CSV table of C-alpha atoms in Angstrom, one decimal:
chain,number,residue,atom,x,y,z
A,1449,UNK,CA,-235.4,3.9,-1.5
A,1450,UNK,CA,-235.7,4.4,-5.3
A,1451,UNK,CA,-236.0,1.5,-7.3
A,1452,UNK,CA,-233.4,0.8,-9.9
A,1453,UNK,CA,-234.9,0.9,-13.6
A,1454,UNK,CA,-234.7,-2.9,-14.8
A,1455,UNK,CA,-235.5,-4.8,-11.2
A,1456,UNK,CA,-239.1,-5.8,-12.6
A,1457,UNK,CA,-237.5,-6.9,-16.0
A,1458,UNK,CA,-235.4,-9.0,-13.8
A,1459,UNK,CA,-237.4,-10.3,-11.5
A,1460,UNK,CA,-240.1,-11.7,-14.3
A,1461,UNK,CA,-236.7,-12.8,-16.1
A,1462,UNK,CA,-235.8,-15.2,-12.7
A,1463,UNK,CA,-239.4,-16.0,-12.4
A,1464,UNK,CA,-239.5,-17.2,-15.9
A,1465,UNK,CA,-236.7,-19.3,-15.9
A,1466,UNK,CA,-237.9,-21.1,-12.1
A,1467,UNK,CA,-241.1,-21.9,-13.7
A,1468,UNK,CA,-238.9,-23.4,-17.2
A,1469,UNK,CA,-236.7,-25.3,-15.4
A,1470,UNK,CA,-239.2,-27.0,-13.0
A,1471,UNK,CA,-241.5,-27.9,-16.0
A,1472,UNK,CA,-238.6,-30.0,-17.8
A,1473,UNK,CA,-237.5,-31.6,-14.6
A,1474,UNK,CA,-240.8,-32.5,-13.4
A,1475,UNK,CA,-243.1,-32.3,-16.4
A,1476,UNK,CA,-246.8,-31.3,-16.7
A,1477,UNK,CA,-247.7,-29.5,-13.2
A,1478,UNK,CA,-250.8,-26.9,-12.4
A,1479,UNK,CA,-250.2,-23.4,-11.9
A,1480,UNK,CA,-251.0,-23.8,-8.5
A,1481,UNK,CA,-248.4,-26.6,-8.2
A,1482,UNK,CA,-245.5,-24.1,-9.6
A,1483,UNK,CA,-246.4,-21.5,-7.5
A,1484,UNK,CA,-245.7,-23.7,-4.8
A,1485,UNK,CA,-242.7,-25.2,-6.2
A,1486,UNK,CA,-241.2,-21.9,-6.8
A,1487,UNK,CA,-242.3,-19.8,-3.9
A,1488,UNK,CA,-244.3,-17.5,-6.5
A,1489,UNK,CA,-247.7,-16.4,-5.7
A,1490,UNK,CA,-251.0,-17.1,-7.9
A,1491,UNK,CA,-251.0,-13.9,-9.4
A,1492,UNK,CA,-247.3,-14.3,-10.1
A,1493,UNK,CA,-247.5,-18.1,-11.6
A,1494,UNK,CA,-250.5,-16.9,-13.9
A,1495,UNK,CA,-248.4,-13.8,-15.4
A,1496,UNK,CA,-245.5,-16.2,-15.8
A,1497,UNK,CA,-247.6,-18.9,-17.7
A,1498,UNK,CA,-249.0,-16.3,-19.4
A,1499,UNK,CA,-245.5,-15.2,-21.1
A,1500,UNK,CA,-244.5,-17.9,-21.7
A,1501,UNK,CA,-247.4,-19.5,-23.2
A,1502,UNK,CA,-247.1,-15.6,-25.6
A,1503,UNK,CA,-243.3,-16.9,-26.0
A,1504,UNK,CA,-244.4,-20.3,-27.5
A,1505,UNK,CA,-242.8,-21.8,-24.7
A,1506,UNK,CA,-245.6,-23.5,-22.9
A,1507,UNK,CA,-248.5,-24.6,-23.5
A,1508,UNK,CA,-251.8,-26.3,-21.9
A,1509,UNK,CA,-251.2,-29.9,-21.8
A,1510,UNK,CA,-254.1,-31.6,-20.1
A,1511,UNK,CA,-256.0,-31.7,-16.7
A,1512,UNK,CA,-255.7,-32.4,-12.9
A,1513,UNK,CA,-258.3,-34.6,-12.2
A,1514,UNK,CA,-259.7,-35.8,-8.6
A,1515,UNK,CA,-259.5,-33.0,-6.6
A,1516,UNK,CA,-262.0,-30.5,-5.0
A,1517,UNK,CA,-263.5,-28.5,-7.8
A,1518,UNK,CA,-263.0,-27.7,-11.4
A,1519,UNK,CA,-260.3,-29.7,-13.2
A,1520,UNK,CA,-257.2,-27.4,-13.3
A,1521,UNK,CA,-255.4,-26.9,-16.0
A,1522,UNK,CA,-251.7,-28.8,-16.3
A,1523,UNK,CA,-248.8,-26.5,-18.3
A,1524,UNK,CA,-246.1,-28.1,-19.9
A,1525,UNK,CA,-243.1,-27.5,-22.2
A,1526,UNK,CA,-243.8,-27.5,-25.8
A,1527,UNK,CA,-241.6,-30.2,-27.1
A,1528,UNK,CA,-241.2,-28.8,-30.1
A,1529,UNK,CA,-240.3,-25.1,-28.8
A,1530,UNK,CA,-236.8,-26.2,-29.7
A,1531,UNK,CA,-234.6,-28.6,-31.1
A,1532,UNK,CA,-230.8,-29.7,-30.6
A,1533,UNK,CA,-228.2,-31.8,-32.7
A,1534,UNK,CA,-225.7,-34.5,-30.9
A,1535,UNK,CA,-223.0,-35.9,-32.9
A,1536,UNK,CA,-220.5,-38.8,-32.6
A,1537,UNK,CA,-217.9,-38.0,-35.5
A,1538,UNK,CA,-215.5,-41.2,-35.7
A,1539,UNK,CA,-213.4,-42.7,-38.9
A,1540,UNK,CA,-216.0,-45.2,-39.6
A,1541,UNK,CA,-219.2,-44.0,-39.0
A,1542,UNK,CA,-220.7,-40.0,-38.0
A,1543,UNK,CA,-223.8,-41.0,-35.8
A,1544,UNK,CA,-226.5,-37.7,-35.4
A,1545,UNK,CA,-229.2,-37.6,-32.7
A,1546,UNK,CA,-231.8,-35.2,-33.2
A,1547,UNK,CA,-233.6,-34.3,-30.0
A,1548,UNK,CA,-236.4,-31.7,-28.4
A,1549,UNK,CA,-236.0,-29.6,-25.8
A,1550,UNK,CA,-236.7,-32.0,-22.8
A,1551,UNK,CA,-234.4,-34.0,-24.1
A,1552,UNK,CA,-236.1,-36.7,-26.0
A,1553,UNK,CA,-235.0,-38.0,-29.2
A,1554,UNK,CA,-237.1,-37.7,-32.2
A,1555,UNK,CA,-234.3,-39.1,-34.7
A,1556,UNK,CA,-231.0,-40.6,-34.6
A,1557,UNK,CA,-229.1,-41.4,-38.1
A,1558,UNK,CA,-225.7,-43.0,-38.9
A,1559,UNK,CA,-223.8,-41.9,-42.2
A,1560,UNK,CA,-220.4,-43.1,-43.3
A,1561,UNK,CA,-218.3,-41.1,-44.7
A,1562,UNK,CA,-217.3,-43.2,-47.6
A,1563,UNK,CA,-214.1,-41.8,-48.4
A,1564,UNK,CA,-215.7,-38.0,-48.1
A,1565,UNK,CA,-212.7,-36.4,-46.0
A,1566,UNK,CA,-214.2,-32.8,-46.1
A,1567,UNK,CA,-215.3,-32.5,-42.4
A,1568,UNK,CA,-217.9,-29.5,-43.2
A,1569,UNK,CA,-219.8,-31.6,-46.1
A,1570,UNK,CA,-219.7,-34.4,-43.5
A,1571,UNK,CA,-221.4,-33.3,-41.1
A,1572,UNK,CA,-223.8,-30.6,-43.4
A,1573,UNK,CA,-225.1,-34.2,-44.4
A,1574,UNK,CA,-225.6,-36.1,-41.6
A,1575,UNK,CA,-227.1,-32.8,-39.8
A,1576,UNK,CA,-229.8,-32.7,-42.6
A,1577,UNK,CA,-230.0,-36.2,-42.8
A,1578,UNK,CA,-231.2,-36.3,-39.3
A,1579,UNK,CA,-233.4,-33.2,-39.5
A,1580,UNK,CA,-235.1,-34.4,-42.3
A,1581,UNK,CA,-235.3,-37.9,-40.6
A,1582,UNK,CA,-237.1,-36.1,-37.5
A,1583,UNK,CA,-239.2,-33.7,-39.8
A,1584,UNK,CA,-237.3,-30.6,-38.4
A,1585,UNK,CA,-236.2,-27.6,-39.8
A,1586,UNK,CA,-232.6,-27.2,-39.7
A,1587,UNK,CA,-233.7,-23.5,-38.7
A,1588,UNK,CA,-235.1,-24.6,-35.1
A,1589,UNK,CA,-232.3,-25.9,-34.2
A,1590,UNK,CA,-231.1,-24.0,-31.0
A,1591,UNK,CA,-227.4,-25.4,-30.6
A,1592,UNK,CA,-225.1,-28.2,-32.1
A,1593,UNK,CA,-222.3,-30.3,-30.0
A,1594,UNK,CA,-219.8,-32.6,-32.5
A,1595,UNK,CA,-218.0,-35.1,-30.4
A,1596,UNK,CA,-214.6,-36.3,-32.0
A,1597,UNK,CA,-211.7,-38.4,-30.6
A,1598,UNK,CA,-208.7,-36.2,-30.3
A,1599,UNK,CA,-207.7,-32.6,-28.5
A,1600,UNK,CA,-210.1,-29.9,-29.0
A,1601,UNK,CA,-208.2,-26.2,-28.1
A,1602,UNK,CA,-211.1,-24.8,-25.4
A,1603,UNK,CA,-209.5,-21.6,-26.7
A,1604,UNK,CA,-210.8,-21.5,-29.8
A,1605,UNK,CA,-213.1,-24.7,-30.3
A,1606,UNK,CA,-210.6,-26.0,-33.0
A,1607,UNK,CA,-209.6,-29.9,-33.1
A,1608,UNK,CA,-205.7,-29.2,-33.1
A,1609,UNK,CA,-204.9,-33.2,-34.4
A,1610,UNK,CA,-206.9,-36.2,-34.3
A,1611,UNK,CA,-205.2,-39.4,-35.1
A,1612,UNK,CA,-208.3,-41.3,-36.6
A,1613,UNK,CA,-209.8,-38.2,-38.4
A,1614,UNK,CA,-206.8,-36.3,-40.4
A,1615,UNK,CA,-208.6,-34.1,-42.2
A,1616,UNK,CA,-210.1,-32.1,-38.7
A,1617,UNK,CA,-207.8,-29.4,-38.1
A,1618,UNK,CA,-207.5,-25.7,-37.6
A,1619,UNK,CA,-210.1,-23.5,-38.9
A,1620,UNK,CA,-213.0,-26.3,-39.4
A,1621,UNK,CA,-214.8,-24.9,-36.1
A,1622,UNK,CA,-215.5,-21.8,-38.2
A,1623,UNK,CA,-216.3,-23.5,-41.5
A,1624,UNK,CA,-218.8,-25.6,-39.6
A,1625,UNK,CA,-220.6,-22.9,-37.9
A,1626,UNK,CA,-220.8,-20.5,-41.6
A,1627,UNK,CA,-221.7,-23.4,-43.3
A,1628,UNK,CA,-224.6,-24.5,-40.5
A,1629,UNK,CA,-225.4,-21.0,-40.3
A,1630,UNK,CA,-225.0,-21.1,-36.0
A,1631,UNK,CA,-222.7,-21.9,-33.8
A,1632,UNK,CA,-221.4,-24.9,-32.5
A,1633,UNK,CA,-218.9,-26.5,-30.6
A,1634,UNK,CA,-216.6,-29.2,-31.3
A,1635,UNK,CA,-215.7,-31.4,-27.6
A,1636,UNK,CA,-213.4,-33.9,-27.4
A,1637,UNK,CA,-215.6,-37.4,-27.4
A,1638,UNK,CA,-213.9,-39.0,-24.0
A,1639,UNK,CA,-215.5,-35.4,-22.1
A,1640,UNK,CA,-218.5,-36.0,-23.6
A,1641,UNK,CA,-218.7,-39.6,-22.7
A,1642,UNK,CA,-217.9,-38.3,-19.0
A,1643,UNK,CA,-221.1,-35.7,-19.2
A,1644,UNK,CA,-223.3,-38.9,-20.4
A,1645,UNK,CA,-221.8,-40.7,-16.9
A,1646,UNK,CA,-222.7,-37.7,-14.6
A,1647,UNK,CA,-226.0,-36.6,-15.9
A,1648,UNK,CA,-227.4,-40.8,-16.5
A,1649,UNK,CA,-224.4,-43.0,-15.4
A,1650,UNK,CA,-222.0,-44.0,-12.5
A,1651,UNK,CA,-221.2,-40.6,-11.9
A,1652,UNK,CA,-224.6,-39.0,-11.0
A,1653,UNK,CA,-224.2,-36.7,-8.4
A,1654,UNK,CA,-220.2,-37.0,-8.4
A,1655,UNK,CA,-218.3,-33.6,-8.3
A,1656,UNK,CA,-214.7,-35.5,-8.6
A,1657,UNK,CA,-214.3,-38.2,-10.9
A,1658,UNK,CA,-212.5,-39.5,-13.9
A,1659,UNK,CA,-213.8,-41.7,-16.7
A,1660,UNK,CA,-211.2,-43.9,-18.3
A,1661,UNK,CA,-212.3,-44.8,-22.1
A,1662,UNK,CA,-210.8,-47.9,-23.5
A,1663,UNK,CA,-211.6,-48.7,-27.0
A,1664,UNK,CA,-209.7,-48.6,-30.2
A,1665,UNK,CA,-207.6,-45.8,-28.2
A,1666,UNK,CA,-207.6,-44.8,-24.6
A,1667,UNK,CA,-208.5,-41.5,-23.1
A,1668,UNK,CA,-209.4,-39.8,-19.8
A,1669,UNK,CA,-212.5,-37.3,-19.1
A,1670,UNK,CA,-211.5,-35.4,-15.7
A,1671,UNK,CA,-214.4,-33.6,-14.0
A,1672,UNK,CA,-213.4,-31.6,-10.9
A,1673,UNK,CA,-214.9,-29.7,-8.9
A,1674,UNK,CA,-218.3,-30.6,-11.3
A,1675,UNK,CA,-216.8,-29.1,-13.9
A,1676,UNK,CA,-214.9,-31.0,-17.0
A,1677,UNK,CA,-211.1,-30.1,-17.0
A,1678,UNK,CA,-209.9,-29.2,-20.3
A,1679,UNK,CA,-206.5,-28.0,-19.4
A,1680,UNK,CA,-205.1,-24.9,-20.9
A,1681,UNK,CA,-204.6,-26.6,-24.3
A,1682,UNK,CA,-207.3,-29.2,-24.3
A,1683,UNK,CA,-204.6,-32.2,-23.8
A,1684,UNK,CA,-205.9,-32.9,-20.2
A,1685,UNK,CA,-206.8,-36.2,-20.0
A,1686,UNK,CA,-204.2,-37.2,-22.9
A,1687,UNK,CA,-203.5,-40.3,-21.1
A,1688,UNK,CA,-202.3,-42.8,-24.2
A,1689,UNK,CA,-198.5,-40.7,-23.2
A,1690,UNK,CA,-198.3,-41.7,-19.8
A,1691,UNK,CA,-194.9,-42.8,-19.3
A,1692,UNK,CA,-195.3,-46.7,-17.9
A,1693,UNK,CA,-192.9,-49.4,-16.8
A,1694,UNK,CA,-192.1,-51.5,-19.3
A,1695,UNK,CA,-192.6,-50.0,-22.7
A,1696,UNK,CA,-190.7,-47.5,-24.4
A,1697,UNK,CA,-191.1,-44.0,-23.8
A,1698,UNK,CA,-193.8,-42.2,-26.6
A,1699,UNK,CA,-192.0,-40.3,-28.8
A,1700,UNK,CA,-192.4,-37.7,-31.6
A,1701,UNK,CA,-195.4,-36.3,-29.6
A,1702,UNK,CA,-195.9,-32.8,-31.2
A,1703,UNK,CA,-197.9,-32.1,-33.9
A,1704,UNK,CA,-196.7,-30.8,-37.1
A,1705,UNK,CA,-198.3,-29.7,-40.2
A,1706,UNK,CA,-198.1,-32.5,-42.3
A,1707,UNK,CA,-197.2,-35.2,-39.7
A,1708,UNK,CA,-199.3,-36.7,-36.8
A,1709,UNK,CA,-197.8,-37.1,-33.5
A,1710,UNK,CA,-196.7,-40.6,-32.9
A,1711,UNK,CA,-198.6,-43.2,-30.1
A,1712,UNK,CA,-195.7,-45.5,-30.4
A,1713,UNK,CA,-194.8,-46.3,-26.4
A,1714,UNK,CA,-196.6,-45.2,-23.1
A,1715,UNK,CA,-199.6,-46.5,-21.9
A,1716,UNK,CA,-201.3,-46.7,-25.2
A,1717,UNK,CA,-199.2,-49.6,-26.3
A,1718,UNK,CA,-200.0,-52.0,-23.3
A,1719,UNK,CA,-203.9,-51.6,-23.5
A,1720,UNK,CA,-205.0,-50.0,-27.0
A,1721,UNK,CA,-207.3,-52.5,-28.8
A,1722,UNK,CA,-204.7,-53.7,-30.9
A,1723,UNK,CA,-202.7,-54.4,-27.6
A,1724,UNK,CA,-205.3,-56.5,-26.1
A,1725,UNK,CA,-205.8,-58.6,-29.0
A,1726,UNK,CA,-202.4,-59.3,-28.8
A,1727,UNK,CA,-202.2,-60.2,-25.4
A,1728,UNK,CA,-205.8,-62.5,-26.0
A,1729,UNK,CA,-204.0,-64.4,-28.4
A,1730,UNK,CA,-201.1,-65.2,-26.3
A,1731,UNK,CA,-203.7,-66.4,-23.9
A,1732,UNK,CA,-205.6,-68.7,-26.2
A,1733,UNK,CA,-208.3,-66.0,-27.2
A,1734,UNK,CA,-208.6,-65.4,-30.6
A,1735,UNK,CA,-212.3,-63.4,-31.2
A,1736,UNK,CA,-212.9,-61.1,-34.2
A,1737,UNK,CA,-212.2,-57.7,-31.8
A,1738,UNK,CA,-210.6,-57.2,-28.7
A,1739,UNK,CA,-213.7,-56.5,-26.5
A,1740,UNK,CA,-215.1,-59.6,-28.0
A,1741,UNK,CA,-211.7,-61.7,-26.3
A,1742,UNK,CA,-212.5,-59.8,-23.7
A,1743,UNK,CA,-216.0,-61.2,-23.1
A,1744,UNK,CA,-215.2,-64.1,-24.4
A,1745,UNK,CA,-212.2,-64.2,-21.2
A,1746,UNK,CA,-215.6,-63.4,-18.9
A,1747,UNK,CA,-217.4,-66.2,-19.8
A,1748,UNK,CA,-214.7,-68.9,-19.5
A,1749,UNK,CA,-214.3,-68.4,-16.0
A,1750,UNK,CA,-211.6,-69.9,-14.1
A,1751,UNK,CA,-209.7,-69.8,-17.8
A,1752,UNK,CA,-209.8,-66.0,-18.6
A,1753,UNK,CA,-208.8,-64.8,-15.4
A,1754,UNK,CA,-205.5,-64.5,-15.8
A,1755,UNK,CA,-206.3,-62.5,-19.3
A,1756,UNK,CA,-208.1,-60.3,-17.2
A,1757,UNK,CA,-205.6,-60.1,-14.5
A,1758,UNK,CA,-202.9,-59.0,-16.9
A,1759,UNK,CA,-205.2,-56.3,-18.4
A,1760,UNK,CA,-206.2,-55.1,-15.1
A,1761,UNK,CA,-203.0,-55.1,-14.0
A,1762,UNK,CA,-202.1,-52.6,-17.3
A,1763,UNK,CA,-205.2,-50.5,-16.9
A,1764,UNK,CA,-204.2,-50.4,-12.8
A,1765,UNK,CA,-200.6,-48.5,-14.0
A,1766,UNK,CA,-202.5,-45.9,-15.3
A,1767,UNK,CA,-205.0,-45.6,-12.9
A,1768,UNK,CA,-202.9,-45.1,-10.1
A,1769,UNK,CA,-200.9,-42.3,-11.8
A,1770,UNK,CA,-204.2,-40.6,-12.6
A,1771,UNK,CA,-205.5,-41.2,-9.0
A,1772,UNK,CA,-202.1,-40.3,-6.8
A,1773,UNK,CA,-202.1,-36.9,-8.8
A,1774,UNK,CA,-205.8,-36.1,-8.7
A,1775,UNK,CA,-207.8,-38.3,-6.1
A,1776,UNK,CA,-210.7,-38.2,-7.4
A,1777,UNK,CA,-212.2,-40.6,-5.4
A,1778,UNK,CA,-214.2,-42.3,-8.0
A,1779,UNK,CA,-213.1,-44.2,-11.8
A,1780,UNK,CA,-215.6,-45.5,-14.2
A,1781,UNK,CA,-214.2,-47.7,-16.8
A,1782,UNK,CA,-216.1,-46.9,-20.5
A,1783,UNK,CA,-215.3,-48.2,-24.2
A,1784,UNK,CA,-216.2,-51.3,-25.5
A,1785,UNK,CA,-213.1,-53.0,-23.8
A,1786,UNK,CA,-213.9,-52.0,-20.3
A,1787,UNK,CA,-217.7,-52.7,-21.0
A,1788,UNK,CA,-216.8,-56.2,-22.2
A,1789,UNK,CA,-214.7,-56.8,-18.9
A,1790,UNK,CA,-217.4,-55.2,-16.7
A,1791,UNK,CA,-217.9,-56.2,-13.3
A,1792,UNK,CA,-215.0,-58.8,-13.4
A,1793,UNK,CA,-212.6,-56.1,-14.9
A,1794,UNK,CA,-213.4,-53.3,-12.7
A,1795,UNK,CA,-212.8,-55.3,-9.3
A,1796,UNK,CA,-209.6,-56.4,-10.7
A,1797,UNK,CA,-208.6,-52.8,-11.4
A,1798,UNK,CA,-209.6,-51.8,-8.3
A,1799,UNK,CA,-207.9,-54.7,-6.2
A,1800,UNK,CA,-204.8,-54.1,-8.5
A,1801,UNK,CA,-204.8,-50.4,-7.4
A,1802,UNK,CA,-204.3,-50.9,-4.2
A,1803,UNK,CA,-201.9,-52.6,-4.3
A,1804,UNK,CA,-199.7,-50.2,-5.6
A,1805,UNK,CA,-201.0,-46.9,-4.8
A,1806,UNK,CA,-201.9,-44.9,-1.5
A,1807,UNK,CA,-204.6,-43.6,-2.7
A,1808,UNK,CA,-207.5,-46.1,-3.3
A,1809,UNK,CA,-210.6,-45.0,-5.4
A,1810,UNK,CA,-213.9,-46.8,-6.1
A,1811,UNK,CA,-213.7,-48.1,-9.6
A,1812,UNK,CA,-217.0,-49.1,-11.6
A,1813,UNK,CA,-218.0,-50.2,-14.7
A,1814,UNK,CA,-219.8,-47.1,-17.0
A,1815,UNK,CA,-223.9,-47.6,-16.7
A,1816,UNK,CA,-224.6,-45.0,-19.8
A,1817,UNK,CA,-226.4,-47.7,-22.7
A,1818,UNK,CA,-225.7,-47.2,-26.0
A,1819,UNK,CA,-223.8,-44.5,-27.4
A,1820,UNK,CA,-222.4,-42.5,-24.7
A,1821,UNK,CA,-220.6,-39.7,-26.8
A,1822,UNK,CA,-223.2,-39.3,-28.6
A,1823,UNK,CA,-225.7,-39.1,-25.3
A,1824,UNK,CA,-223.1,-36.4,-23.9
A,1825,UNK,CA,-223.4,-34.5,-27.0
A,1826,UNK,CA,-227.3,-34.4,-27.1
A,1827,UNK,CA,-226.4,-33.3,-23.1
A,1828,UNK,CA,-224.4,-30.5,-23.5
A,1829,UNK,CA,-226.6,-29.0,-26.2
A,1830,UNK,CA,-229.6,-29.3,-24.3
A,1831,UNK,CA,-227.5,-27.1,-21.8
A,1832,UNK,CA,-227.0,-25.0,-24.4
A,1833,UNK,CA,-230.5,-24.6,-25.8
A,1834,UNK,CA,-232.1,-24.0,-22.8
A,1835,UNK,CA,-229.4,-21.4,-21.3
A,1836,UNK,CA,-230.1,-19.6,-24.3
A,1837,UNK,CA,-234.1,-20.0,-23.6
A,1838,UNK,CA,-233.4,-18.8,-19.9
A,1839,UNK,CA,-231.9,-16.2,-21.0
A,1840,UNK,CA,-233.6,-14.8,-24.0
């Protein structure tokens, strides 16, 4: 049989990328231990370390002590091989992680925007602020995810309206990546929130779930299948629309140029933050945010419940149209709101649910700490990076 031209330049491609990704999912290992891990022989694993270490890739990183013989030698990723940006754009505050290629964080800066509305001079800053922060050239970096509240088109990686950040529109995915010099990608912050919950959260391991975000706004991330689900336009997951009982229809949806879409009606109205602080006060909670009546609601026992009741029985309406539509099987509840209500909420939710709707999912409170947007962004572009790594 002849042999095809290219079949060793595969093979040594596949071989390189086994022996990459078992050294950032299990760290420092001998050669003998990746040849065993990867069903390659001695001879094989040495050539393989031996690219890589040529590629800059890998590198000796200490010994295997206390067995039979000499000491052998452990290989592992060199961290700084490559680096990848993570960004959390909101109307406040843009928040930039800096992170190496397994994924740990060497620098994380917040910068606020102070009345800057150009988008691209935005994030040019906080990128170099947080490369300068972590003592990295903006050159090593290998790939860039932005996370802003809104639709981003998957088409053509544009934000098509954002209600808190007016001046992202059409075109800024290209002046981002000509002024950064790369490319990058723009994701809508709910889906990146939902990556964060599957890779570190509620949702490890899950191929069907939904994350429901509520915040300031309230949004859905849908991942089927293990995959996010965009929707042809990006709107999937648009769930402040959702036509509810007891509140006006949302009208003057499209956007325009010139004009946002309007969030007056649907479900946005009965559970946005603004909403809940409303419906706090009319229960004799009065904190300085929503999430804080919220918590406050928690601790008061007996008192709060039926706060907590009304809001899960709000949250349940849009649940249930999510779940008899897509039965996903499992909901996780992120946001400051839904992290203030926690355990209490969620049970709520989930009792409330049931009640109503044939279908019943498990409903859970998020486990991501901290910043889970921008977690998801750091997330995707380690996928990124290291596809490119894999690949190259």
């Amino acid at each position: 049989m002849e042999r095809r031209p290219g079949v060793p330049r595969l093979l040594r491609e596949i071989n390189d990328r086994a022996a990459l990704e078992l050294l950032l999912d299990s760290g420092p290992l001998t050669r003998g231990q990746i040849g065993e891990l990867t069903g390659l022989s001695k001879v094989t694993a040495s050539q393989t370390l031996a690219r890589l270490e040529g590629r800059g890739l890998v590198e000796v990183a200490g010994e295997l002590v206390g067995g039979r013989g000499p000491n052998a030698a452990l290989y592992g990723i060199i961290p700084s091989s490559a680096y990848v940006a993570g960004l959390d754009v909101g109307p406040e505050f843009v928040t930039t992680a800096i992170a190496d290629i397994r994924g740990e964080i060497v620098s994380e800066v917040k910068v606020a925007p102070n009345g800057h509305g150009d988008p691209v001079a935005l994030v040019h800053s906080a990128v170099v602020k947080a490369c300068r922060s972590a003592k990295v050239a903006l050159s090593k970096l290998r790939a860039v995810v932005i996370g802003t509240p809104g639709v981003v088109d998957p088409r053509t990686g544009d934000v098509q309206f954002s209600f808190d950040l007016p001046g992202w529109h059409e075109g800024i995915h290209e002046a981002l990546a000509r002024d950064l010099r790369r490319d990058i990608t723009i994701e809508n912050d709910v889906n990146l929130a939902a990556v964060a919950e599957r890779t570190l959260g509620a949702a490890r391991g899950a191929d069907d779930f939904v994350l429901l975000w509520v915040d300031r706004g309230i949004g859905l991330g849908v991942v089927l299948g293990g995959r996010l689900h965009r929707g042809r336009s990006g709107s999937a997951g648009e769930i402040g629309y959702l036509p509810v009982p007891g509140v006006p229809l949302a009208k003057d949806v499209r956007a325009v140029p010139g004009r946002l879409p309007s969030l007056a009606g649907g479900l946005q109205s009965l559970v946005s933050a603004e909403a809940v602080a409303e419906l706090a006060g009319a229960y004799g909670f009065a904190g300085e945010s929503a999430a804080g009546c919220v918590a406050d609601a928690v601790e008061a026992g007996e008192r709060g419940e039926p706060l907590l009741d009304e809001i899960a029985g709000r949250l349940a309406l849009g649940v249930a149209s999510v779940c008899v539509v897509l039965d996903p099987g499992l909901v996780v509840l992120a946001g400051e709101i839904s992290q203030a209500g926690g355990g209490a909420l969620t049970s709520r939710i989930e009792q409330a649910v049931a009640r109503i709707c044939p279908v019943r999912p498990q409903v859970v409170p998020s486990e991501v700490g901290g910043n889970p947007v921008l977690r998801g962004a750091v997330l995707a572009a380690l996928e990124q990076a290291r596809e490119e790594i894999f690949s190259s």
